[in-house]
CSV table of C-alpha atoms and ligand atoms in Angstrom, one decimal:
chain,number,residue,atom,x,y,z
A,1417,UNK,CA,44.8,41.4,-1.0
A,1418,UNK,CA,43.3,40.7,2.4
A,1419,UNK,CA,39.9,40.9,4.0
A,1420,UNK,CA,38.5,40.1,7.5
A,1421,UNK,CA,35.3,39.1,9.1
A,1422,UNK,CA,34.2,38.9,12.7
A,1423,UNK,CA,31.5,36.2,13.2
A,1424,UNK,CA,30.0,36.2,16.7
A,1425,UNK,CA,27.0,34.1,17.7
A,1426,UNK,CA,25.8,37.0,19.9
A,1427,UNK,CA,25.7,39.4,17.0
A,1428,UNK,CA,22.2,38.3,15.9
A,1429,UNK,CA,20.7,40.3,13.1
A,1430,UNK,CA,17.5,38.2,12.5
A,1431,UNK,CA,16.2,34.7,11.9
A,1432,UNK,CA,16.2,33.9,8.2
A,1433,UNK,CA,12.6,33.6,7.0
A,1434,UNK,CA,12.9,30.6,4.7
A,1435,UNK,CA,10.6,32.4,2.2
A,1436,UNK,CA,13.6,34.5,1.1
A,1437,UNK,CA,14.5,31.4,-0.9
A,1438,UNK,CA,11.3,31.6,-2.9
A,1439,UNK,CA,10.9,31.5,-6.6
A,1440,UNK,CA,8.3,32.2,-9.3
A,1441,UNK,CA,6.5,30.4,-12.1
A,1442,UNK,CA,4.4,32.4,-14.5
A,1443,UNK,CA,2.2,31.4,-17.4
A,1444,UNK,CA,4.9,32.8,-19.7
A,1445,UNK,CA,7.1,31.1,-22.3
A,1446,UNK,CA,7.8,27.5,-21.4
A,1447,UNK,CA,7.8,27.9,-17.7
A,1448,UNK,CA,4.5,25.9,-17.2
A,1449,UNK,CA,4.0,24.1,-20.5
A,1450,UNK,CA,7.3,22.3,-21.4
A,1451,UNK,CA,8.8,23.3,-18.0
A,1452,UNK,CA,7.0,21.7,-15.1
A,1453,UNK,CA,4.1,20.3,-17.2
A,1454,UNK,CA,4.6,18.1,-20.3
A,1455,UNK,CA,2.2,15.2,-20.7
A,1456,UNK,CA,3.8,12.7,-23.0
A,1457,UNK,CA,7.3,13.5,-21.9
A,1458,UNK,CA,9.2,10.3,-21.0
A,1459,UNK,CA,9.5,11.5,-17.4
A,1460,UNK,CA,5.9,12.7,-17.0
A,1461,UNK,CA,3.9,11.5,-14.1
A,1462,UNK,CA,0.2,10.5,-14.5
A,1463,UNK,CA,-0.9,14.1,-14.1
A,1464,UNK,CA,1.6,15.4,-16.8
A,1465,UNK,CA,4.3,16.8,-14.5
A,1466,UNK,CA,7.9,16.2,-15.6
A,1467,UNK,CA,9.6,14.2,-12.9
A,1468,UNK,CA,13.0,15.5,-13.9
A,1469,UNK,CA,11.8,19.0,-13.2
A,1470,UNK,CA,10.2,18.0,-10.0
A,1471,UNK,CA,13.4,16.5,-8.8
A,1472,UNK,CA,15.5,19.5,-9.7
A,1473,UNK,CA,13.1,21.8,-7.9
A,1474,UNK,CA,12.8,19.6,-4.9
A,1475,UNK,CA,16.5,19.5,-4.5
A,1476,UNK,CA,16.5,23.3,-4.2
A,1477,UNK,CA,14.1,23.1,-1.2
A,1478,UNK,CA,12.1,26.1,-2.5
A,1479,UNK,CA,9.9,27.2,0.4
A,1480,UNK,CA,7.4,29.2,-1.7
A,1481,UNK,CA,6.5,29.7,-5.4
A,1482,UNK,CA,4.7,32.8,-6.7
A,1483,UNK,CA,2.0,32.0,-9.2
A,1484,UNK,CA,0.4,32.6,-11.8
A,1485,UNK,CA,2.1,35.9,-12.7
A,1486,UNK,CA,3.6,38.3,-13.3
A,1487,UNK,CA,2.1,40.4,-16.0
A,1488,UNK,CA,0.0,37.4,-16.9
A,1489,UNK,CA,-2.1,37.7,-13.8
A,1490,UNK,CA,-3.4,41.1,-14.8
A,1491,UNK,CA,-5.6,39.6,-17.6
A,1492,UNK,CA,-6.2,36.2,-16.0
A,1493,UNK,CA,-9.7,34.8,-15.2
A,1494,UNK,CA,-9.0,32.2,-12.6
A,1495,UNK,CA,-12.3,30.5,-13.4
A,1496,UNK,CA,-10.9,29.5,-16.8
A,1497,UNK,CA,-8.3,27.3,-15.1
A,1498,UNK,CA,-10.5,25.1,-13.0
A,1499,UNK,CA,-12.9,22.2,-13.6
A,1500,UNK,CA,-12.5,19.4,-16.2
A,1501,UNK,CA,-9.5,20.1,-18.3
A,1502,UNK,CA,-11.2,19.1,-21.6
A,1503,UNK,CA,-13.8,21.8,-21.1
A,1504,UNK,CA,-11.3,24.6,-20.5
A,1505,UNK,CA,-11.2,27.6,-22.7
A,1506,UNK,CA,-8.3,28.6,-24.9
A,1507,UNK,CA,-7.8,32.3,-24.1
A,1508,UNK,CA,-6.0,35.1,-25.9
A,1509,UNK,CA,-3.3,36.1,-23.4
A,1510,UNK,CA,-2.6,39.8,-23.7
A,1511,UNK,CA,0.4,40.2,-21.5
A,1512,UNK,CA,2.6,38.1,-23.8
A,1513,UNK,CA,0.3,37.8,-26.9
A,1514,UNK,CA,0.1,34.0,-26.8
A,1515,UNK,CA,-2.7,31.4,-26.5
A,1516,UNK,CA,-3.3,30.2,-23.0
A,1517,UNK,CA,-4.7,26.6,-23.0
A,1518,UNK,CA,-5.6,26.7,-19.3
A,1519,UNK,CA,-4.6,23.1,-19.0
A,1520,UNK,CA,-2.8,24.1,-15.8
A,1521,UNK,CA,-4.7,26.2,-13.3
A,1522,UNK,CA,-5.0,26.7,-9.6
A,1523,UNK,CA,-5.6,23.1,-8.6
A,1524,UNK,CA,-2.9,21.6,-10.8
A,1525,UNK,CA,-0.5,24.2,-9.4
A,1526,UNK,CA,-1.4,23.3,-5.9
A,1527,UNK,CA,-0.7,19.6,-6.7
A,1528,UNK,CA,2.6,20.6,-8.2
A,1529,UNK,CA,3.6,22.7,-5.2
A,1530,UNK,CA,2.8,19.7,-2.9
A,1531,UNK,CA,5.0,17.5,-5.1
A,1532,UNK,CA,8.0,19.8,-4.7
A,1533,UNK,CA,7.3,20.7,-1.1
A,1534,UNK,CA,6.6,24.4,-1.6
A,1535,UNK,CA,3.9,26.8,-0.5
A,1536,UNK,CA,2.1,28.9,-3.1
A,1537,UNK,CA,2.2,32.7,-3.2
A,1538,UNK,CA,-0.9,33.4,-5.1
A,1539,UNK,CA,-1.5,36.6,-7.0
A,1540,UNK,CA,-4.9,38.1,-7.8
A,1541,UNK,CA,-5.8,40.0,-10.9
A,1542,UNK,CA,-6.2,43.7,-10.1
A,1543,UNK,CA,-5.7,44.7,-13.7
A,1544,UNK,CA,-8.9,43.7,-15.5
A,1545,UNK,CA,-10.6,42.5,-12.4
A,1546,UNK,CA,-10.9,43.4,-8.8
A,1547,UNK,CA,-12.5,42.8,-5.4
A,1548,UNK,CA,-15.1,40.3,-6.5
A,1549,UNK,CA,-12.9,37.9,-8.4
A,1550,UNK,CA,-10.3,38.1,-5.7
A,1551,UNK,CA,-12.6,37.3,-2.8
A,1552,UNK,CA,-14.2,34.5,-4.8
A,1553,UNK,CA,-10.8,33.0,-5.5
A,1554,UNK,CA,-9.9,33.1,-1.8
A,1555,UNK,CA,-13.2,31.4,-1.1
A,1556,UNK,CA,-12.5,28.7,-3.8
A,1557,UNK,CA,-9.0,28.0,-2.5
A,1558,UNK,CA,-9.3,28.4,1.3
A,1559,UNK,CA,-12.9,28.1,2.5
A,1560,UNK,CA,-13.6,24.5,3.8
A,1561,UNK,CA,-17.1,23.9,2.4
A,1562,UNK,CA,-20.7,25.0,2.4
A,1563,UNK,CA,-20.5,28.0,0.1
A,1564,UNK,CA,-20.7,28.2,-3.7
A,1565,UNK,CA,-17.0,28.5,-4.5
A,1566,UNK,CA,-15.7,26.1,-1.8
A,1567,UNK,CA,-18.2,23.5,-3.0
A,1568,UNK,CA,-17.2,24.1,-6.5
A,1569,UNK,CA,-13.6,23.3,-5.5
A,1570,UNK,CA,-14.9,20.1,-3.9
A,1571,UNK,CA,-16.8,19.3,-7.0
A,1572,UNK,CA,-13.6,19.7,-9.0
A,1573,UNK,CA,-12.0,16.9,-6.9
A,1574,UNK,CA,-10.3,18.9,-4.1
A,1575,UNK,CA,-12.0,18.2,-0.9
A,1576,UNK,CA,-9.4,19.8,1.3
A,1577,UNK,CA,-8.9,23.6,1.1
A,1578,UNK,CA,-5.5,24.6,-0.4
A,1579,UNK,CA,-4.9,26.9,2.6
A,1580,UNK,CA,-2.8,29.3,0.6
A,1581,UNK,CA,-1.6,31.9,3.1
A,1582,UNK,CA,0.4,34.4,1.1
A,1583,UNK,CA,-1.3,36.5,-1.6
A,1584,UNK,CA,-0.1,39.3,-3.9
A,1585,UNK,CA,-2.5,42.1,-4.5
A,1586,UNK,CA,-1.9,42.3,-8.3
A,1587,UNK,CA,1.4,42.7,-10.1
A,1588,UNK,CA,3.5,45.8,-11.1
A,1589,UNK,CA,0.4,48.0,-11.2
A,1590,UNK,CA,2.6,51.1,-11.8
A,1591,UNK,CA,3.9,49.8,-15.1
A,1592,UNK,CA,2.4,51.2,-18.3
A,1593,UNK,CA,2.9,47.7,-19.9
A,1594,UNK,CA,0.5,46.2,-17.3
A,1595,UNK,CA,-3.0,45.3,-18.4
A,1596,UNK,CA,-5.1,47.7,-16.3
A,1597,UNK,CA,-2.1,49.8,-15.0
A,1598,UNK,CA,-3.1,52.3,-12.3
A,1599,UNK,CA,-2.0,55.5,-10.6
A,1600,UNK,CA,-0.7,55.1,-7.1
A,1601,UNK,CA,-3.9,56.5,-5.6
A,1602,UNK,CA,-6.1,54.3,-7.8
A,1603,UNK,CA,-4.1,51.2,-6.8
A,1604,UNK,CA,-3.7,52.1,-3.2
A,1605,UNK,CA,-7.5,52.3,-2.7
A,1606,UNK,CA,-8.1,49.1,-4.7
A,1607,UNK,CA,-5.4,47.2,-2.8
A,1608,UNK,CA,-6.9,48.3,0.5
A,1609,UNK,CA,-10.5,47.4,-0.3
A,1610,UNK,CA,-9.5,44.1,-1.9
A,1611,UNK,CA,-7.3,43.2,1.1
A,1612,UNK,CA,-10.3,43.9,3.4
A,1613,UNK,CA,-12.6,41.6,1.5
A,1614,UNK,CA,-10.1,38.8,1.0
A,1615,UNK,CA,-9.3,38.9,4.7
A,1616,UNK,CA,-13.0,38.8,5.6
A,1617,UNK,CA,-13.2,35.5,3.7
A,1618,UNK,CA,-10.0,34.2,5.4
A,1619,UNK,CA,-8.5,36.2,8.3
A,1620,UNK,CA,-5.3,34.2,8.3
A,1621,UNK,CA,-4.0,35.7,4.9
A,1622,UNK,CA,-0.8,37.6,4.6
A,1623,UNK,CA,-1.1,40.2,1.9
A,1624,UNK,CA,1.6,41.8,-0.3
A,1625,UNK,CA,0.9,45.2,-1.9
A,1626,UNK,CA,2.7,46.1,-5.2
A,1627,UNK,CA,5.6,48.4,-4.8
A,1628,UNK,CA,7.3,49.8,-7.9
A,1629,UNK,CA,8.3,47.6,-10.8
A,1630,UNK,CA,11.8,48.9,-10.3
A,1631,UNK,CA,13.7,51.7,-8.6
A,1632,UNK,CA,14.1,53.3,-12.0
A,1633,UNK,CA,10.4,54.1,-12.4
A,1634,UNK,CA,9.6,57.8,-12.5
A,1635,UNK,CA,7.0,57.3,-9.8
A,1636,UNK,CA,9.4,55.3,-7.5
A,1637,UNK,CA,9.2,56.1,-3.8
A,1638,UNK,CA,6.2,58.4,-4.3
A,1639,UNK,CA,4.3,55.3,-5.4
A,1640,UNK,CA,5.3,53.4,-2.3
A,1641,UNK,CA,4.4,56.3,0.0
A,1642,UNK,CA,1.0,56.8,-1.6
A,1643,UNK,CA,0.1,53.1,-1.8
A,1644,UNK,CA,1.0,52.5,1.8
A,1645,UNK,CA,-0.7,55.7,3.0
A,1646,UNK,CA,-3.9,54.2,1.5
A,1647,UNK,CA,-3.5,50.6,2.6
A,1648,UNK,CA,-1.2,50.5,5.6
A,1649,UNK,CA,-3.4,48.7,8.1
A,1650,UNK,CA,-4.6,46.1,5.7
A,1651,UNK,CA,-1.4,44.9,4.1
A,1652,UNK,CA,1.6,43.1,5.5
A,1653,UNK,CA,4.3,43.3,2.8
A,1654,UNK,CA,5.4,45.7,0.1
A,1655,UNK,CA,6.9,44.2,-3.0
A,1656,UNK,CA,10.1,45.1,-4.8
A,1657,UNK,CA,11.2,44.0,-8.3
A,1658,UNK,CA,14.7,44.3,-9.7
A,1659,UNK,CA,16.6,42.8,-12.5
A,1660,UNK,CA,20.3,43.3,-13.6
A,1661,UNK,CA,22.3,42.6,-16.7
A,1662,UNK,CA,25.7,43.1,-18.1
A,1663,UNK,CA,24.6,44.1,-21.6
A,1664,UNK,CA,27.3,46.9,-21.5
A,1665,UNK,CA,29.9,44.2,-20.9
A,1666,UNK,CA,31.5,46.0,-17.9
A,1667,UNK,CA,32.0,43.1,-15.5
A,1668,UNK,CA,33.3,45.1,-12.5
A,1669,UNK,CA,30.2,47.3,-12.7
A,1670,UNK,CA,27.9,44.3,-13.2
A,1671,UNK,CA,29.3,42.6,-10.1
A,1672,UNK,CA,28.6,45.7,-8.1
A,1673,UNK,CA,24.8,45.6,-9.0
A,1674,UNK,CA,23.9,44.0,-5.7
A,1675,UNK,CA,24.8,47.4,-4.1
A,1676,UNK,CA,21.9,48.8,-6.1
A,1677,UNK,CA,19.7,46.0,-4.6
A,1678,UNK,CA,21.0,47.0,-1.2
A,1679,UNK,CA,20.1,50.7,-1.7
A,1680,UNK,CA,16.7,49.8,-3.2
A,1681,UNK,CA,15.9,47.8,0.0
A,1682,UNK,CA,17.0,50.6,2.2
A,1683,UNK,CA,15.0,53.2,0.3
A,1684,UNK,CA,11.8,51.2,0.4
A,1685,UNK,CA,12.2,50.4,4.1
A,1686,UNK,CA,12.7,54.1,4.7
A,1687,UNK,CA,9.6,55.0,2.7
A,1688,UNK,CA,7.5,52.4,4.5
A,1689,UNK,CA,8.8,53.7,7.9
A,1690,UNK,CA,7.9,57.3,6.9
A,1691,UNK,CA,4.3,56.2,6.5
A,1692,UNK,CA,4.6,54.3,9.8
A,1693,UNK,CA,5.7,57.5,11.5
A,1694,UNK,CA,3.0,59.5,9.8
A,1695,UNK,CA,0.4,57.1,11.0
A,1696,UNK,CA,1.9,56.7,14.4
A,1697,UNK,CA,1.6,53.0,13.8
A,1698,UNK,CA,3.2,50.2,15.8
A,1699,UNK,CA,3.0,47.9,12.7
A,1700,UNK,CA,6.1,47.4,10.5
A,1701,UNK,CA,5.6,46.6,6.8
A,1702,UNK,CA,8.0,43.9,5.7
A,1703,UNK,CA,9.5,43.6,2.3
A,1704,UNK,CA,8.9,41.0,-0.4
A,1705,UNK,CA,11.5,41.0,-3.2
A,1706,UNK,CA,9.2,38.9,-5.2
A,1707,UNK,CA,11.0,39.3,-8.5
A,1708,UNK,CA,14.7,39.5,-8.7
A,1709,UNK,CA,17.4,38.0,-10.9
A,1710,UNK,CA,19.8,38.6,-13.7
A,1711,UNK,CA,17.8,39.2,-16.9
A,1712,UNK,CA,19.6,39.9,-20.2
A,1713,UNK,CA,17.2,39.1,-23.1
A,1714,UNK,CA,14.9,41.6,-24.7
A,1715,UNK,CA,12.0,39.3,-25.5
A,1716,UNK,CA,10.1,38.7,-28.7
A,1717,UNK,CA,7.9,41.2,-30.5
A,1718,UNK,CA,4.1,40.8,-30.6
A,1719,UNK,CA,4.3,39.6,-34.2
A,1720,UNK,CA,6.8,36.9,-33.3
A,1721,UNK,CA,4.7,35.6,-30.4
A,1722,UNK,CA,1.3,36.1,-31.9
A,1723,UNK,CA,-1.1,33.6,-30.3
A,1724,UNK,CA,1.4,30.7,-30.2
A,1725,UNK,CA,1.0,28.2,-27.4
A,1726,UNK,CA,3.9,28.4,-24.9
A,1727,UNK,CA,6.6,29.7,-27.4
A,1728,UNK,CA,10.1,29.9,-25.9
A,1729,UNK,CA,10.6,33.3,-24.3
A,1730,UNK,CA,13.3,34.9,-22.1
A,1731,UNK,CA,15.4,31.7,-22.2
A,1732,UNK,CA,18.5,33.5,-20.9
A,1733,UNK,CA,21.7,31.4,-20.8
A,1734,UNK,CA,23.6,32.2,-17.6
A,1735,UNK,CA,27.3,32.3,-17.3
A,1736,UNK,CA,29.9,32.3,-14.5
A,1737,UNK,CA,29.6,36.1,-13.8
A,1738,UNK,CA,25.8,35.9,-13.7
A,1739,UNK,CA,26.2,33.3,-11.0
A,1740,UNK,CA,28.4,35.7,-9.0
A,1741,UNK,CA,25.8,38.4,-9.2
A,1742,UNK,CA,23.1,36.0,-8.1
A,1743,UNK,CA,25.3,35.1,-5.2
A,1744,UNK,CA,25.9,38.7,-4.3
A,1745,UNK,CA,22.2,39.3,-4.4
A,1746,UNK,CA,21.4,36.4,-2.2
A,1747,UNK,CA,24.0,37.7,0.3
A,1748,UNK,CA,22.4,41.1,0.1
A,1749,UNK,CA,19.0,39.6,0.9
A,1750,UNK,CA,20.4,37.9,3.9
A,1751,UNK,CA,22.1,41.1,5.1
A,1752,UNK,CA,18.5,42.5,5.3
A,1753,UNK,CA,17.0,39.5,6.9
A,1754,UNK,CA,15.5,41.7,9.6
A,1755,UNK,CA,13.3,43.4,6.9
A,1756,UNK,CA,13.2,41.2,3.8
A,1757,UNK,CA,11.1,38.2,4.8
A,1758,UNK,CA,10.2,37.0,1.3
A,1759,UNK,CA,12.0,37.0,-2.0
A,1760,UNK,CA,11.5,35.1,-5.3
A,1761,UNK,CA,14.2,34.5,-7.8
A,1762,UNK,CA,12.4,35.1,-11.1
A,1763,UNK,CA,11.8,32.7,-12.4
A,1764,UNK,CA,12.3,29.0,-11.7
A,1765,UNK,CA,12.2,27.1,-14.9
A,1766,UNK,CA,12.9,28.0,-18.6
A,1767,UNK,CA,12.0,31.7,-18.3
A,1768,UNK,CA,15.1,33.6,-16.9
A,1769,UNK,CA,15.6,30.6,-14.8
A,1770,UNK,CA,18.2,28.4,-13.0
A,1771,UNK,CA,16.6,25.3,-14.5
A,1772,UNK,CA,16.2,24.6,-18.2
A,1773,UNK,CA,14.4,21.9,-20.1
A,1774,UNK,CA,14.0,21.0,-23.8
A,1775,UNK,CA,10.5,20.0,-24.9
A,1776,UNK,CA,10.6,16.2,-25.3
A,1777,UNK,CA,14.3,16.3,-24.2
A,1778,UNK,CA,16.6,16.6,-21.2
A,1779,UNK,CA,16.9,19.0,-18.2
A,1780,UNK,CA,20.0,20.8,-17.2
A,1781,UNK,CA,21.1,23.3,-14.5
A,1782,UNK,CA,22.4,26.8,-15.2
A,1783,UNK,CA,25.3,28.3,-13.4
A,1784,UNK,CA,22.9,30.4,-11.2
A,1785,UNK,CA,21.3,27.2,-9.8
A,1786,UNK,CA,24.3,26.7,-7.5
A,1787,UNK,CA,24.4,29.9,-5.4
A,1788,UNK,CA,20.6,29.5,-5.1
A,1789,UNK,CA,20.9,25.9,-4.0
A,1790,UNK,CA,23.7,26.5,-1.5
A,1791,UNK,CA,22.0,29.4,0.3
A,1792,UNK,CA,18.7,27.6,0.3
A,1793,UNK,CA,20.2,24.5,1.8
A,1794,UNK,CA,22.8,26.0,4.1
A,1795,UNK,CA,21.5,29.5,4.8
A,1796,UNK,CA,18.8,28.6,7.3
A,1797,UNK,CA,19.0,29.8,10.9
A,1798,UNK,CA,20.1,33.2,12.2
A,1799,UNK,CA,22.0,35.8,10.2
A,1800,UNK,CA,24.9,37.2,12.2
A,1801,UNK,CA,25.8,40.9,11.8
A,1802,UNK,CA,28.5,41.0,9.2
A,1803,UNK,CA,31.6,42.9,10.5
A,1804,UNK,CA,33.8,43.0,7.4
A,1805,UNK,CA,36.9,44.8,6.2
A,1806,UNK,CA,37.8,44.6,2.6
A,1807,UNK,CA,39.7,46.5,0.0
A,1808,UNK,CA,37.4,48.4,-2.4
A,1809,UNK,CA,37.1,49.6,-6.0
A,1810,UNK,CA,35.1,52.1,-8.0
A,1811,UNK,CA,33.2,51.2,-11.1
A,1812,UNK,CA,31.2,53.2,-13.6
A,1813,UNK,CA,28.1,53.4,-11.4
A,1814,UNK,CA,29.3,52.6,-8.0
A,1815,UNK,CA,31.9,53.9,-5.5
A,1816,UNK,CA,33.6,51.8,-2.8
A,1817,UNK,CA,32.6,48.4,-4.0
A,1818,UNK,CA,34.1,45.8,-1.5
A,1819,UNK,CA,35.9,43.0,-3.2
A,1820,UNK,CA,34.5,40.8,-0.5
A,1821,UNK,CA,30.7,40.3,-0.4
A,1822,UNK,CA,29.9,38.1,2.5
A,1823,UNK,CA,27.5,37.0,5.2
A,1824,UNK,CA,27.3,34.3,7.8
A,1825,UNK,CA,24.4,32.3,9.0
A,1826,UNK,CA,24.3,30.3,12.2
A,1827,UNK,CA,22.2,27.1,12.4
A,1828,UNK,CA,21.9,26.6,16.1
A,1829,UNK,CA,20.1,23.2,15.7
A,1830,UNK,CA,23.0,21.7,13.7
A,1831,UNK,CA,25.7,23.8,15.6
A,1832,UNK,CA,26.9,24.9,12.1
A,1833,UNK,CA,28.0,28.3,10.9
A,1834,UNK,CA,28.2,29.0,7.2
A,1835,UNK,CA,30.0,31.8,5.5
A,1836,UNK,CA,28.8,32.7,2.0
A,1837,UNK,CA,31.4,34.8,0.2
A,1838,UNK,CA,32.0,36.2,-3.3
A,1839,UNK,CA,35.4,37.5,-4.3
A,1840,UNK,CA,34.6,40.3,-6.9
A,1841,UNK,CA,38.3,40.6,-7.9
A,1842,UNK,CA,38.7,39.5,-11.5
A,1843,UNK,CA,42.4,38.8,-11.4
A,1844,UNK,CA,43.5,38.2,-7.8
A,1845,UNK,CA,42.7,35.8,-5.0
A,1846,UNK,CA,41.4,37.3,-1.8
A,1847,UNK,CA,42.7,36.2,1.5
A,1848,UNK,CA,39.9,36.0,4.1
A,1849,UNK,CA,40.5,35.7,7.8
A,1850,UNK,CA,37.4,35.0,9.9
A,1851,UNK,CA,37.5,35.6,13.6
A,1852,UNK,CA,35.1,33.1,15.1
A,1853,UNK,CA,35.7,34.2,18.7
A,1854,UNK,CA,32.5,32.9,20.4
A,1855,UNK,CA,32.4,29.6,18.5
A,1856,UNK,CA,35.6,28.1,20.2
A,1857,UNK,CA,37.5,25.5,18.2
A,1858,UNK,CA,35.6,24.9,15.0
A,1859,UNK,CA,36.6,22.9,12.1
A,1860,UNK,CA,35.8,23.2,8.4
A,1861,UNK,CA,33.2,20.8,7.2
A,1862,UNK,CA,33.4,21.8,3.6
A,1863,UNK,CA,34.6,24.7,1.4
A,1864,UNK,CA,32.5,24.7,-1.7
A,1865,UNK,CA,33.7,26.8,-4.6
A,1866,UNK,CA,32.1,27.8,-7.9
A,1867,UNK,CA,34.7,29.3,-10.3
A,1868,UNK,CA,35.7,29.1,-13.9
A,1869,UNK,CA,38.7,30.6,-15.8
A,1870,UNK,CA,36.3,32.0,-18.4
A,1871,UNK,CA,33.6,34.4,-16.9
A,1872,UNK,CA,31.4,33.8,-19.9
A,1873,UNK,CA,31.4,30.1,-19.5
A,1874,UNK,CA,27.9,28.6,-19.2
A,1875,UNK,CA,26.1,25.3,-19.0
A,1876,UNK,CA,24.1,24.2,-22.0
A,1877,UNK,CA,22.2,21.1,-23.2
A,1878,UNK,CA,25.3,20.0,-25.0
A,1879,UNK,CA,27.7,20.7,-22.1
A,1880,UNK,CA,25.6,20.8,-18.9
A,1881,UNK,CA,28.6,20.5,-16.5
A,1882,UNK,CA,30.9,23.2,-17.7
A,1883,UNK,CA,30.4,25.3,-14.6
A,1884,UNK,CA,29.7,23.2,-11.5
A,1885,UNK,CA,30.8,23.6,-7.9
A,1886,UNK,CA,33.7,21.6,-6.3
A,1887,UNK,CA,34.5,21.3,-2.7
A,1888,UNK,CA,38.2,21.7,-2.9
A,1889,UNK,CA,38.4,25.2,-1.4
A,1890,UNK,CA,41.3,26.1,0.8
A,1891,UNK,CA,39.5,27.1,4.1
A,1892,UNK,CA,41.2,25.9,7.3
A,1893,UNK,CA,40.3,26.6,10.9
A,1894,UNK,CA,42.5,26.7,14.0
A,1895,UNK,CA,41.7,28.0,17.4
A,1896,UNK,CA,38.6,30.0,16.5
A,1897,UNK,CA,40.2,31.5,13.4
A,1898,UNK,CA,39.4,30.5,9.9
A,1899,UNK,CA,41.6,31.4,6.9
A,1900,UNK,CA,40.9,30.8,3.2
A,1901,UNK,CA,42.1,32.1,-0.1
A,1902,UNK,CA,39.1,32.9,-2.2
A,1903,UNK,CA,39.8,32.4,-5.8
A,1904,UNK,CA,39.4,35.3,-8.2
A,1905,UNK,CA,35.8,35.8,-9.3
A,1906,UNK,CA,34.5,33.0,-7.2
A,1907,UNK,CA,31.4,32.0,-5.1
A,1908,UNK,CA,32.3,30.3,-1.8
A,1909,UNK,CA,30.4,28.4,0.8
A,1910,UNK,CA,32.4,27.6,3.9
A,1911,UNK,CA,30.7,25.4,6.4
A,1912,UNK,CA,32.1,25.2,9.9
A,1913,UNK,CA,31.1,23.3,13.1
B,3321,AHR,O1,9.4,37.9,-14.6
B,3321,AHR,C1,9.0,38.3,-15.9
B,3321,AHR,C2,8.1,39.6,-15.8
B,3321,AHR,O2,8.9,40.6,-15.3
B,3321,AHR,C3,6.9,39.5,-15.0
B,3321,AHR,O3,5.8,39.0,-15.7
B,3321,AHR,C4,6.7,41.0,-14.7
B,3321,AHR,O4,6.0,41.1,-13.4
B,3321,AHR,C5,8.0,41.6,-14.7
B,3321,AHR,O5,8.0,42.7,-15.4
């Protein structure tokens, strides 16, 4: 079967905002404790951060990391996580029914983010708290000095402000599971008033309002419209959260899930633009997909978790087909680079994550690490409009699913163009011909492939290199045309110059 792409440097869709390659670390499971932070681990630095985790994260070049939650943030008192560690409270954590030791808090996370070269996307608690705690936290983090909270930060050993720029106004406030869940009208008003006060402390902030926890929520779309109606002028982004799984074991349908992400993005953009029209505004609200991933596990019950410190939770083991879906989602985000300016694969380590560690033991990389790594490294520059032809199939929930999912990104500085492509066909290779008209005579620098005969194959502590990329793909270029045979069920990165 055959497919084609036209890649032209004049067909500019948008610059990639590097923040689409963001991730997320919540005080949940072993993400913080046992993930990034484990004093006593043989690789721990003097502060207690695991150097093996720092290295694996640094390699991903993660531009921004959302913190501290998630559901966790809706019951979090940020004051408990600052000051001398030995004096910090142990708190009952009601989002996940565990004990929070508060050994890692805002300042430690800022240190960690520096070590891995990331910005922090801070979230404020709009569940149990509100305007006051939020504006105090902004003052603590970003105000230089001369006020109570900025001087407190200095007294805690952090003379320079953290200068966190991107802030989430709460988390999933539409979800009944959220501590302090709200109606759209309650939340819209609170988000608006909190945004005003936070920006009066620091006018440079970029603020993200909560959209729906998922497109399946009963209140979906109405929630977005109401929240934006009440906060339009004071927020910059609207969040989208979405997770996929193959718990029905229907792989063709699972591989099509990125079409759902595509439709979700289109629907939220349309809803935001409806409010823009209603308000006769010149301002566009951008989208932040600040939680997305494959998520299969159900999670423990309250009784199983009860008040343990950092028990393992949501430690999904990802296989080859999960990596293909993650790849398709990354391509989908890039296809919307004109509207989606931030996105966070949720999460980064140990909790539904591309990176896994064992307490006291080694670190290994899941299958999903690789499409994330490749797009983050090679997908910087300008997204070119994808003009694609591909044979299609129908699945249980989707019609006209193209076998080829693809996008190209042009990095002008390096004069490199990269094609990211997934072949969704489970039993046949897909011939791809790319017309590179405006690029002249290009050559293939590398054709990286992630593939495995067994779609359920995964990397584990015992066999961490079962599914790893190779660069033996078949891409060849001649006279402005590139041809490749994309292996069945494969992730491909074709780098050309
Ligand atoms: O990422 C795990 C959880 O999923 C987050 O805490 C919550 O926001 C979402 O429901």
